[in-house]
Amino acid sequence: MSASTINQKIWNMATVLYNDGVSNSDYLEQLTYLLFLKMADEYSKPPYNRPTGLPEDCRWECLAGKSGAELFDTYKKMLDKLGAQGGMLQEIFTGAQNKMSSPAILARVIQMIGAETWTAMSQDVKGDIYEGLLQRIAEDTKSGAGQYFTPRPLINTIVKCVQPKPDKTVCDPCCGSGGFLLAAKSYIEGAYQLDADQKKFLKNETFHGWEIVPATRRLCLMNLFLHNIGDFNDVPPITRNDALLSDPGVRFDYVLTNPPFGKKATLKAAAGEDGELVDEELSYSRQDFWATSSNKQLNFVQHIHTILKTGGTAAVVVPDNVLFEGGAGETVRRKLLETTNLHTILRLPTGIFYKPGVKANVIFFENRPGSERVQTREVWIYDYRTNVHHTLKQHPMTETDLADFLDCYNPGHIDERDETYSEDNNPDGRWRRFTIDEIMGRDKLSLDITWIKTGEDISEIALSDLLASIHEKSNAIADAVEQLEALLGDIED
């Protein structure tokens, strides 16, 4: 059976469950538990005969054939026991709960998964099935899952620009469902003929990440596992923590990431007897940071600089405020220009992320050894925003749309680039070079640079983007009023 057929079969079941009160994200979580158990069962038998660490009373056959209250009771006991095991088992099953609405529904899902031999499928087929489900759930804007899902055409283009090599390490400090890590793996496997040692390194040592949300981390671990990253008894490649809390002490060759949207940094802290995670506003005070700020994107940029090896490459999706904000923002930009080769900025259009109205960019930089000389000599900017309109459903962005940027980036030969912009002959050229002197002469060292004349037609803007823009401006006004009231209160006191 093909990946698309199985995918449709699994998604049809999601529709049944949704009508029965089980959300798509809860369904995917239950699939994760059951898929892991089924694959563990297959790997424990010939021809693999691999030790999986599963207790005897937590194997797949313990579920098969049961029904009613007995099935529910057995499943609950299995989830509880597996969550107390070590290694990957514990990481997948910690806090696991049965969210199926009835034993009959659970039995149908078990029967559906049990009908396939998952280990016989290639990692591409298994991975495509799971990735397809993740994307469908991300498209459900009401669930909020889209914030963990970066558009795959953008990820793939970024990876093609960076060109990760074998025997190197790749990190995503806020990895969501693992899209950047998997794209890097796919690129390495496609671009190189790997020997046995390189394949082993790719499976067990190449990829590292952090994810603060437990349920999202669980999905990421399963996504990586289905793509042949990690193993049953390995140390999980994804750490469940706030990556910004401290310098982890390890350094990576590549950092590829899309930090979460929103300006304020928050700390996930347990509150109440149920241990529910709540947000607490937070400013990180770290000795390795250039500036103290509650702006989490600025903090992520500083953190990425810390964990990037000398000579390493980073590609980071950042909102516009990182490019123009004063104060801590100006400090961070200055230090980046001084200590790294911040050679490329890709300006992205709205309408490509699941959160509407987001204005984002990708910054590419290479970490350089300490020097008194400013390490950035020129910044190349590709404007794929001005007069560009995308929507998620009617006109989604594709890799073809980014092909011209990829050509202009000139992967592997970034010192041999040609502008498409010309003041006289092509003032609307999207690819333009700025010298470091031009950048240093700008107010607050702003990298938020536009030069193409806009011919924006309000009728071409998606309603969701327009509403998001209005909402964004309303929030800005509300924040300003709040700050003014606080200032007046201080004066009156």
mmCIF file with all atom_site columns, N, CA and C in Angstrom, residues 54-111:
data_model
loop_
_atom_site.group_PDB
_atom_site.id
_atom_site.type_symbol
_atom_site.label_atom_id
_atom_site.label_alt_id
_atom_site.label_comp_id
_atom_site.label_asym_id
_atom_site.label_entity_id
_atom_site.label_seq_id
_atom_site.pdbx_PDB_ins_code
_atom_site.Cartn_x
_atom_site.Cartn_y
_atom_site.Cartn_z
_atom_site.occupancy
_atom_site.B_iso_or_equiv
_atom_site.pdbx_formal_charge
_atom_site.auth_seq_id
_atom_site.auth_comp_id
_atom_site.auth_asym_id
_atom_site.auth_atom_id
_atom_site.pdbx_PDB_model_num
ATOM 1   N N  . LEU A 1 54  ? 11.048  -2.883 26.071 1.00 0.00 ? 54  LEU A N  1
ATOM 2   C CA . LEU A 1 54  ? 9.639   -2.915 26.451 1.00 0.00 ? 54  LEU A CA 1
ATOM 3   C C  . LEU A 1 54  ? 9.385   -4.000 27.493 1.00 0.00 ? 54  LEU A C  1
ATOM 4   N N  . PRO A 1 55  ? 8.707   -3.677 28.607 1.00 0.00 ? 55  PRO A N  1
ATOM 5   C CA . PRO A 1 55  ? 8.309   -4.714 29.564 1.00 0.00 ? 55  PRO A CA 1
ATOM 6   C C  . PRO A 1 55  ? 7.367   -5.719 28.906 1.00 0.00 ? 55  PRO A C  1
ATOM 7   N N  . GLU A 1 56  ? 7.372   -6.937 29.417 1.00 0.00 ? 56  GLU A N  1
ATOM 8   C CA . GLU A 1 56  ? 6.558   -8.002 28.820 1.00 0.00 ? 56  GLU A CA 1
ATOM 9   C C  . GLU A 1 56  ? 5.076   -7.638 28.772 1.00 0.00 ? 56  GLU A C  1
ATOM 10  N N  . ASP A 1 57  ? 4.587   -6.918 29.789 1.00 0.00 ? 57  ASP A N  1
ATOM 11  C CA . ASP A 1 57  ? 3.156   -6.592 29.839 1.00 0.00 ? 57  ASP A CA 1
ATOM 12  C C  . ASP A 1 57  ? 2.839   -5.273 29.119 1.00 0.00 ? 57  ASP A C  1
ATOM 13  N N  . CYS A 1 58  ? 3.799   -4.785 28.309 1.00 0.00 ? 58  CYS A N  1
ATOM 14  C CA . CYS A 1 58  ? 3.574   -3.545 27.552 1.00 0.00 ? 58  CYS A CA 1
ATOM 15  C C  . CYS A 1 58  ? 3.822   -3.754 26.059 1.00 0.00 ? 58  CYS A C  1
ATOM 16  N N  . ARG A 1 59  ? 3.658   -4.970 25.602 1.00 0.00 ? 59  ARG A N  1
ATOM 17  C CA . ARG A 1 59  ? 3.910   -5.258 24.197 1.00 0.00 ? 59  ARG A CA 1
ATOM 18  C C  . ARG A 1 59  ? 2.622   -5.147 23.384 1.00 0.00 ? 59  ARG A C  1
ATOM 19  N N  . TRP A 1 60  ? 2.775   -5.083 22.078 1.00 0.00 ? 60  TRP A N  1
ATOM 20  C CA . TRP A 1 60  ? 1.644   -4.866 21.184 1.00 0.00 ? 60  TRP A CA 1
ATOM 21  C C  . TRP A 1 60  ? 0.565   -5.922 21.355 1.00 0.00 ? 60  TRP A C  1
ATOM 22  N N  . GLU A 1 61  ? 1.000   -7.176 21.526 1.00 0.00 ? 61  GLU A N  1
ATOM 23  C CA . GLU A 1 61  ? -0.001  -8.249 21.623 1.00 0.00 ? 61  GLU A CA 1
ATOM 24  C C  . GLU A 1 61  ? -0.873  -8.116 22.874 1.00 0.00 ? 61  GLU A C  1
ATOM 25  N N  . CYS A 1 62  ? -0.437  -7.308 23.857 1.00 0.00 ? 62  CYS A N  1
ATOM 26  C CA . CYS A 1 62  ? -1.254  -7.090 25.057 1.00 0.00 ? 62  CYS A CA 1
ATOM 27  C C  . CYS A 1 62  ? -2.515  -6.274 24.744 1.00 0.00 ? 62  CYS A C  1
ATOM 28  N N  . LEU A 1 63  ? -2.449  -5.519 23.635 1.00 0.00 ? 63  LEU A N  1
ATOM 29  C CA . LEU A 1 63  ? -3.608  -4.734 23.229 1.00 0.00 ? 63  LEU A CA 1
ATOM 30  C C  . LEU A 1 63  ? -4.477  -5.476 22.220 1.00 0.00 ? 63  LEU A C  1
ATOM 31  N N  . ALA A 1 64  ? -3.829  -6.199 21.322 1.00 0.00 ? 64  ALA A N  1
ATOM 32  C CA . ALA A 1 64  ? -4.549  -6.868 20.243 1.00 0.00 ? 64  ALA A CA 1
ATOM 33  C C  . ALA A 1 64  ? -5.566  -7.862 20.797 1.00 0.00 ? 64  ALA A C  1
ATOM 34  N N  . GLY A 1 65  ? -6.763  -7.769 20.263 1.00 0.00 ? 65  GLY A N  1
ATOM 35  C CA . GLY A 1 65  ? -7.798  -8.726 20.655 1.00 0.00 ? 65  GLY A CA 1
ATOM 36  C C  . GLY A 1 65  ? -8.632  -8.311 21.846 1.00 0.00 ? 65  GLY A C  1
ATOM 37  N N  . LYS A 1 66  ? -8.203  -7.310 22.596 1.00 0.00 ? 66  LYS A N  1
ATOM 38  C CA . LYS A 1 66  ? -8.981  -6.869 23.763 1.00 0.00 ? 66  LYS A CA 1
ATOM 39  C C  . LYS A 1 66  ? -10.032 -5.862 23.332 1.00 0.00 ? 66  LYS A C  1
ATOM 40  N N  . SER A 1 67  ? -11.054 -5.692 24.148 1.00 0.00 ? 67  SER A N  1
ATOM 41  C CA . SER A 1 67  ? -12.132 -4.755 23.834 1.00 0.00 ? 67  SER A CA 1
ATOM 42  C C  . SER A 1 67  ? -12.756 -4.261 25.127 1.00 0.00 ? 67  SER A C  1
ATOM 43  N N  . GLY A 1 68  ? -13.618 -3.270 24.978 1.00 0.00 ? 68  GLY A N  1
ATOM 44  C CA . GLY A 1 68  ? -14.373 -2.763 26.114 1.00 0.00 ? 68  GLY A CA 1
ATOM 45  C C  . GLY A 1 68  ? -13.504 -2.205 27.226 1.00 0.00 ? 68  GLY A C  1
ATOM 46  N N  . ALA A 1 69  ? -14.003 -2.320 28.458 1.00 0.00 ? 69  ALA A N  1
ATOM 47  C CA . ALA A 1 69  ? -13.312 -1.776 29.627 1.00 0.00 ? 69  ALA A CA 1
ATOM 48  C C  . ALA A 1 69  ? -11.937 -2.418 29.812 1.00 0.00 ? 69  ALA A C  1
ATOM 49  N N  . GLU A 1 70  ? -11.801 -3.695 29.427 1.00 0.00 ? 70  GLU A N  1
ATOM 50  C CA . GLU A 1 70  ? -10.522 -4.376 29.562 1.00 0.00 ? 70  GLU A CA 1
ATOM 51  C C  . GLU A 1 70  ? -9.452  -3.709 28.692 1.00 0.00 ? 70  GLU A C  1
ATOM 52  N N  . LEU A 1 71  ? -9.825  -3.306 27.474 1.00 0.00 ? 71  LEU A N  1
ATOM 53  C CA . LEU A 1 71  ? -8.886  -2.629 26.587 1.00 0.00 ? 71  LEU A CA 1
ATOM 54  C C  . LEU A 1 71  ? -8.467  -1.280 27.174 1.00 0.00 ? 71  LEU A C  1
ATOM 55  N N  . PHE A 1 72  ? -9.431  -0.504 27.630 1.00 0.00 ? 72  PHE A N  1
ATOM 56  C CA . PHE A 1 72  ? -9.120  0.799  28.221 1.00 0.00 ? 72  PHE A CA 1
ATOM 57  C C  . PHE A 1 72  ? -8.190  0.641  29.417 1.00 0.00 ? 72  PHE A C  1
ATOM 58  N N  . ASP A 1 73  ? -8.491  -0.321 30.275 1.00 0.00 ? 73  ASP A N  1
ATOM 59  C CA . ASP A 1 73  ? -7.689  -0.523 31.488 1.00 0.00 ? 73  ASP A CA 1
ATOM 60  C C  . ASP A 1 73  ? -6.273  -0.966 31.134 1.00 0.00 ? 73  ASP A C  1
ATOM 61  N N  . THR A 1 74  ? -6.143  -1.884 30.184 1.00 0.00 ? 74  THR A N  1
ATOM 62  C CA . THR A 1 74  ? -4.817  -2.363 29.762 1.00 0.00 ? 74  THR A CA 1
ATOM 63  C C  . THR A 1 74  ? -3.999  -1.232 29.152 1.00 0.00 ? 74  THR A C  1
ATOM 64  N N  . TYR A 1 75  ? -4.641  -0.435 28.294 1.00 0.00 ? 75  TYR A N  1
ATOM 65  C CA . TYR A 1 75  ? -3.945  0.671  27.631 1.00 0.00 ? 75  TYR A CA 1
ATOM 66  C C  . TYR A 1 75  ? -3.441  1.694  28.644 1.00 0.00 ? 75  TYR A C  1
ATOM 67  N N  . LYS A 1 76  ? -4.287  2.025  29.627 1.00 0.00 ? 76  LYS A N  1
ATOM 68  C CA . LYS A 1 76  ? -3.883  3.001  30.650 1.00 0.00 ? 76  LYS A CA 1
ATOM 69  C C  . LYS A 1 76  ? -2.684  2.496  31.451 1.00 0.00 ? 76  LYS A C  1
ATOM 70  N N  . LYS A 1 77  ? -2.731  1.235  31.853 1.00 0.00 ? 77  LYS A N  1
ATOM 71  C CA . LYS A 1 77  ? -1.627  0.660  32.631 1.00 0.00 ? 77  LYS A CA 1
ATOM 72  C C  . LYS A 1 77  ? -0.335  0.648  31.812 1.00 0.00 ? 77  LYS A C  1
ATOM 73  N N  . MET A 1 78  ? -0.445  0.352  30.528 1.00 0.00 ? 78  MET A N  1
ATOM 74  C CA . MET A 1 78  ? 0.731   0.343  29.660 1.00 0.00 ? 78  MET A CA 1
ATOM 75  C C  . MET A 1 78  ? 1.352   1.732  29.547 1.00 0.00 ? 78  MET A C  1
ATOM 76  N N  . LEU A 1 79  ? 0.505   2.747  29.334 1.00 0.00 ? 79  LEU A N  1
ATOM 77  C CA . LEU A 1 79  ? 1.011   4.114  29.203 1.00 0.00 ? 79  LEU A CA 1
ATOM 78  C C  . LEU A 1 79  ? 1.714   4.561  30.479 1.00 0.00 ? 79  LEU A C  1
ATOM 79  N N  . ASP A 1 80  ? 1.108   4.250  31.609 1.00 0.00 ? 80  ASP A N  1
ATOM 80  C CA . ASP A 1 80  ? 1.708   4.632  32.895 1.00 0.00 ? 80  ASP A CA 1
ATOM 81  C C  . ASP A 1 80  ? 3.060   3.948  33.103 1.00 0.00 ? 80  ASP A C  1
ATOM 82  N N  . LYS A 1 81  ? 3.123   2.664  32.804 1.00 0.00 ? 81  LYS A N  1
ATOM 83  C CA . LYS A 1 81  ? 4.356   1.911  33.029 1.00 0.00 ? 81  LYS A CA 1
ATOM 84  C C  . LYS A 1 81  ? 5.456   2.341  32.067 1.00 0.00 ? 81  LYS A C  1
ATOM 85  N N  . LEU A 1 82  ? 5.117   2.557  30.816 1.00 0.00 ? 82  LEU A N  1
ATOM 86  C CA . LEU A 1 82  ? 6.115   2.961  29.827 1.00 0.00 ? 82  LEU A CA 1
ATOM 87  C C  . LEU A 1 82  ? 6.678   4.339  30.138 1.00 0.00 ? 82  LEU A C  1
ATOM 88  N N  . GLY A 1 83  ? 5.852   5.200  30.717 1.00 0.00 ? 83  GLY A N  1
ATOM 89  C CA . GLY A 1 83  ? 6.323   6.529  31.091 1.00 0.00 ? 83  GLY A CA 1
ATOM 90  C C  . GLY A 1 83  ? 7.336   6.510  32.212 1.00 0.00 ? 83  GLY A C  1
ATOM 91  N N  . ALA A 1 84  ? 7.435   5.376  32.905 1.00 0.00 ? 84  ALA A N  1
ATOM 92  C CA . ALA A 1 84  ? 8.398   5.255  34.009 1.00 0.00 ? 84  ALA A CA 1
ATOM 93  C C  . ALA A 1 84  ? 9.673   4.547  33.581 1.00 0.00 ? 84  ALA A C  1
ATOM 94  N N  . GLN A 1 85  ? 9.757   4.145  32.298 1.00 0.00 ? 85  GLN A N  1
ATOM 95  C CA . GLN A 1 85  ? 10.961  3.479  31.799 1.00 0.00 ? 85  GLN A CA 1
ATOM 96  C C  . GLN A 1 85  ? 12.039  4.520  31.484 1.00 0.00 ? 85  GLN A C  1
ATOM 97  N N  . GLY A 1 86  ? 13.201  4.057  31.043 1.00 0.00 ? 86  GLY A N  1
ATOM 98  C CA . GLY A 1 86  ? 14.275  4.973  30.672 1.00 0.00 ? 86  GLY A CA 1
ATOM 99  C C  . GLY A 1 86  ? 14.354  5.191  29.180 1.00 0.00 ? 86  GLY A C  1
ATOM 100 N N  . GLY A 1 87  ? 15.320  6.013  28.756 1.00 0.00 ? 87  GLY A N  1
ATOM 101 C CA . GLY A 1 87  ? 15.622  6.216  27.346 1.00 0.00 ? 87  GLY A CA 1
ATOM 102 C C  . GLY A 1 87  ? 14.458  6.779  26.550 1.00 0.00 ? 87  GLY A C  1
ATOM 103 N N  . MET A 1 88  ? 14.385  6.370  25.286 1.00 0.00 ? 88  MET A N  1
ATOM 104 C CA . MET A 1 88  ? 13.372  6.892  24.375 1.00 0.00 ? 88  MET A CA 1
ATOM 105 C C  . MET A 1 88  ? 11.959  6.548  24.847 1.00 0.00 ? 88  MET A C  1
ATOM 106 N N  . LEU A 1 89  ? 11.784  5.382  25.465 1.00 0.00 ? 89  LEU A N  1
ATOM 107 C CA . LEU A 1 89  ? 10.469  4.992  25.964 1.00 0.00 ? 89  LEU A CA 1
ATOM 108 C C  . LEU A 1 89  ? 9.913   6.028  26.925 1.00 0.00 ? 89  LEU A C  1
ATOM 109 N N  . GLN A 1 90  ? 10.729  6.406  27.884 1.00 0.00 ? 90  GLN A N  1
ATOM 110 C CA . GLN A 1 90  ? 10.291  7.388  28.869 1.00 0.00 ? 90  GLN A CA 1
ATOM 111 C C  . GLN A 1 90  ? 9.965   8.723  28.203 1.00 0.00 ? 90  GLN A C  1
ATOM 112 N N  . GLU A 1 91  ? 10.797  9.119  27.240 1.00 0.00 ? 91  GLU A N  1
ATOM 113 C CA . GLU A 1 91  ? 10.591  10.414 26.607 1.00 0.00 ? 91  GLU A CA 1
ATOM 114 C C  . GLU A 1 91  ? 9.325   10.430 25.763 1.00 0.00 ? 91  GLU A C  1
ATOM 115 N N  . ILE A 1 92  ? 9.009   9.331  25.121 1.00 0.00 ? 92  ILE A N  1
ATOM 116 C CA . ILE A 1 92  ? 7.792   9.257  24.315 1.00 0.00 ? 92  ILE A CA 1
ATOM 117 C C  . ILE A 1 92  ? 6.551   9.186  25.200 1.00 0.00 ? 92  ILE A C  1
ATOM 118 N N  . PHE A 1 93  ? 6.619   8.427  26.307 1.00 0.00 ? 93  PHE A N  1
ATOM 119 C CA . PHE A 1 93  ? 5.410   8.106  27.067 1.00 0.00 ? 93  PHE A CA 1
ATOM 120 C C  . PHE A 1 93  ? 5.239   8.879  28.372 1.00 0.00 ? 93  PHE A C  1
ATOM 121 N N  . THR A 1 94  ? 6.181   9.719  28.761 1.00 0.00 ? 94  THR A N  1
ATOM 122 C CA . THR A 1 94  ? 6.007   10.494 29.991 1.00 0.00 ? 94  THR A CA 1
ATOM 123 C C  . THR A 1 94  ? 4.754   11.362 29.905 1.00 0.00 ? 94  THR A C  1
ATOM 124 N N  . GLY A 1 95  ? 3.888   11.226 30.892 1.00 0.00 ? 95  GLY A N  1
ATOM 125 C CA . GLY A 1 95  ? 2.656   12.012 30.919 1.00 0.00 ? 95  GLY A CA 1
ATOM 126 C C  . GLY A 1 95  ? 1.605   11.567 29.926 1.00 0.00 ? 95  GLY A C  1
ATOM 127 N N  . ALA A 1 96  ? 1.813   10.405 29.296 1.00 0.00 ? 96  ALA A N  1
ATOM 128 C CA . ALA A 1 96  ? 0.875   9.939  28.269 1.00 0.00 ? 96  ALA A CA 1
ATOM 129 C C  . ALA A 1 96  ? -0.479  9.600  28.884 1.00 0.00 ? 96  ALA A C  1
ATOM 130 N N  . GLN A 1 97  ? -1.540  9.988  28.185 1.00 0.00 ? 97  GLN A N  1
ATOM 131 C CA . GLN A 1 97  ? -2.894  9.690  28.630 1.00 0.00 ? 97  GLN A CA 1
ATOM 132 C C  . GLN A 1 97  ? -3.710  9.178  27.447 1.00 0.00 ? 97  GLN A C  1
ATOM 133 N N  . ASN A 1 98  ? -4.676  8.341  27.753 1.00 0.00 ? 98  ASN A N  1
ATOM 134 C CA . ASN A 1 98  ? -5.597  7.874  26.725 1.00 0.00 ? 98  ASN A CA 1
ATOM 135 C C  . ASN A 1 98  ? -6.668  8.940  26.506 1.00 0.00 ? 98  ASN A C  1
ATOM 136 N N  . LYS A 1 99  ? -6.710  9.498  25.307 1.00 0.00 ? 99  LYS A N  1
ATOM 137 C CA . LYS A 1 99  ? -7.705  10.530 25.004 1.00 0.00 ? 99  LYS A CA 1
ATOM 138 C C  . LYS A 1 99  ? -8.742  10.040 24.005 1.00 0.00 ? 99  LYS A C  1
ATOM 139 N N  . MET A 1 100 ? -8.754  8.730  23.762 1.00 0.00 ? 100 MET A N  1
ATOM 140 C CA . MET A 1 100 ? -9.799  8.168  22.912 1.00 0.00 ? 100 MET A CA 1
ATOM 141 C C  . MET A 1 100 ? -11.134 8.188  23.665 1.00 0.00 ? 100 MET A C  1
ATOM 142 N N  . SER A 1 101 ? -12.184 8.450  22.930 1.00 0.00 ? 101 SER A N  1
ATOM 143 C CA . SER A 1 101 ? -13.479 8.671  23.584 1.00 0.00 ? 101 SER A CA 1
ATOM 144 C C  . SER A 1 101 ? -14.180 7.385  24.004 1.00 0.00 ? 101 SER A C  1
ATOM 145 N N  . SER A 1 102 ? -13.815 6.251  23.363 1.00 0.00 ? 102 SER A N  1
ATOM 146 C CA . SER A 1 102 ? -14.484 4.998  23.706 1.00 0.00 ? 102 SER A CA 1
ATOM 147 C C  . SER A 1 102 ? -13.571 3.825  23.369 1.00 0.00 ? 102 SER A C  1
ATOM 148 N N  . PRO A 1 103 ? -13.767 2.676  24.034 1.00 0.00 ? 103 PRO A N  1
ATOM 149 C CA . PRO A 1 103 ? -12.974 1.485  23.703 1.00 0.00 ? 103 PRO A CA 1
ATOM 150 C C  . PRO A 1 103 ? -13.147 1.055  22.251 1.00 0.00 ? 103 PRO A C  1
ATOM 151 N N  . ALA A 1 104 ? -14.328 1.253  21.696 1.00 0.00 ? 104 ALA A N  1
ATOM 152 C CA . ALA A 1 104 ? -14.577 0.840  20.305 1.00 0.00 ? 104 ALA A CA 1
ATOM 153 C C  . ALA A 1 104 ? -13.708 1.654  19.341 1.00 0.00 ? 104 ALA A C  1
ATOM 154 N N  . ILE A 1 105 ? -13.594 2.945  19.604 1.00 0.00 ? 105 ILE A N  1
ATOM 155 C CA . ILE A 1 105 ? -12.766 3.808  18.752 1.00 0.00 ? 105 ILE A CA 1
ATOM 156 C C  . ILE A 1 105 ? -11.303 3.426  18.889 1.00 0.00 ? 105 ILE A C  1
ATOM 157 N N  . LEU A 1 106 ? -10.846 3.215  20.120 1.00 0.00 ? 106 LEU A N  1
ATOM 158 C CA . LEU A 1 106 ? -9.459  2.805  20.354 1.00 0.00 ? 106 LEU A CA 1
ATOM 159 C C  . LEU A 1 106 ? -9.169  1.493  19.629 1.00 0.00 ? 106 LEU A C  1
ATOM 160 N N  . ALA A 1 107 ? -10.098 0.551  19.698 1.00 0.00 ? 107 ALA A N  1
ATOM 161 C CA . ALA A 1 107 ? -9.917  -0.749 19.039 1.00 0.00 ? 107 ALA A CA 1
ATOM 162 C C  . ALA A 1 107 ? -9.785  -0.573 17.522 1.00 0.00 ? 107 ALA A C  1
ATOM 163 N N  . ARG A 1 108 ? -10.549 0.354  16.943 1.00 0.00 ? 108 ARG A N  1
ATOM 164 C CA . ARG A 1 108 ? -10.471 0.589  15.495 1.00 0.00 ? 108 ARG A CA 1
ATOM 165 C C  . ARG A 1 108 ? -9.108  1.145  15.088 1.00 0.00 ? 108 ARG A C  1
ATOM 166 N N  . VAL A 1 109 ? -8.572  2.055  15.906 1.00 0.00 ? 109 VAL A N  1
ATOM 167 C CA . VAL A 1 109 ? -7.257  2.628  15.605 1.00 0.00 ? 109 VAL A CA 1
ATOM 168 C C  . VAL A 1 109 ? -6.174  1.551  15.741 1.00 0.00 ? 109 VAL A C  1
ATOM 169 N N  . ILE A 1 110 ? -6.275  0.720  16.786 1.00 0.00 ? 110 ILE A N  1
ATOM 170 C CA . ILE A 1 110 ? -5.326  -0.374 16.978 1.00 0.00 ? 110 ILE A CA 1
ATOM 171 C C  . ILE A 1 110 ? -5.373  -1.338 15.791 1.00 0.00 ? 110 ILE A C  1
ATOM 172 N N  . GLN A 1 111 ? -6.572  -1.648 15.343 1.00 0.00 ? 111 GLN A N  1
ATOM 173 C CA . GLN A 1 111 ? -6.729  -2.555 14.202 1.00 0.00 ? 111 GLN A CA 1
ATOM 174 C C  . GLN A 1 111 ? -6.113  -1.949 12.941 1.00 0.00 ? 111 GLN A C  1
#
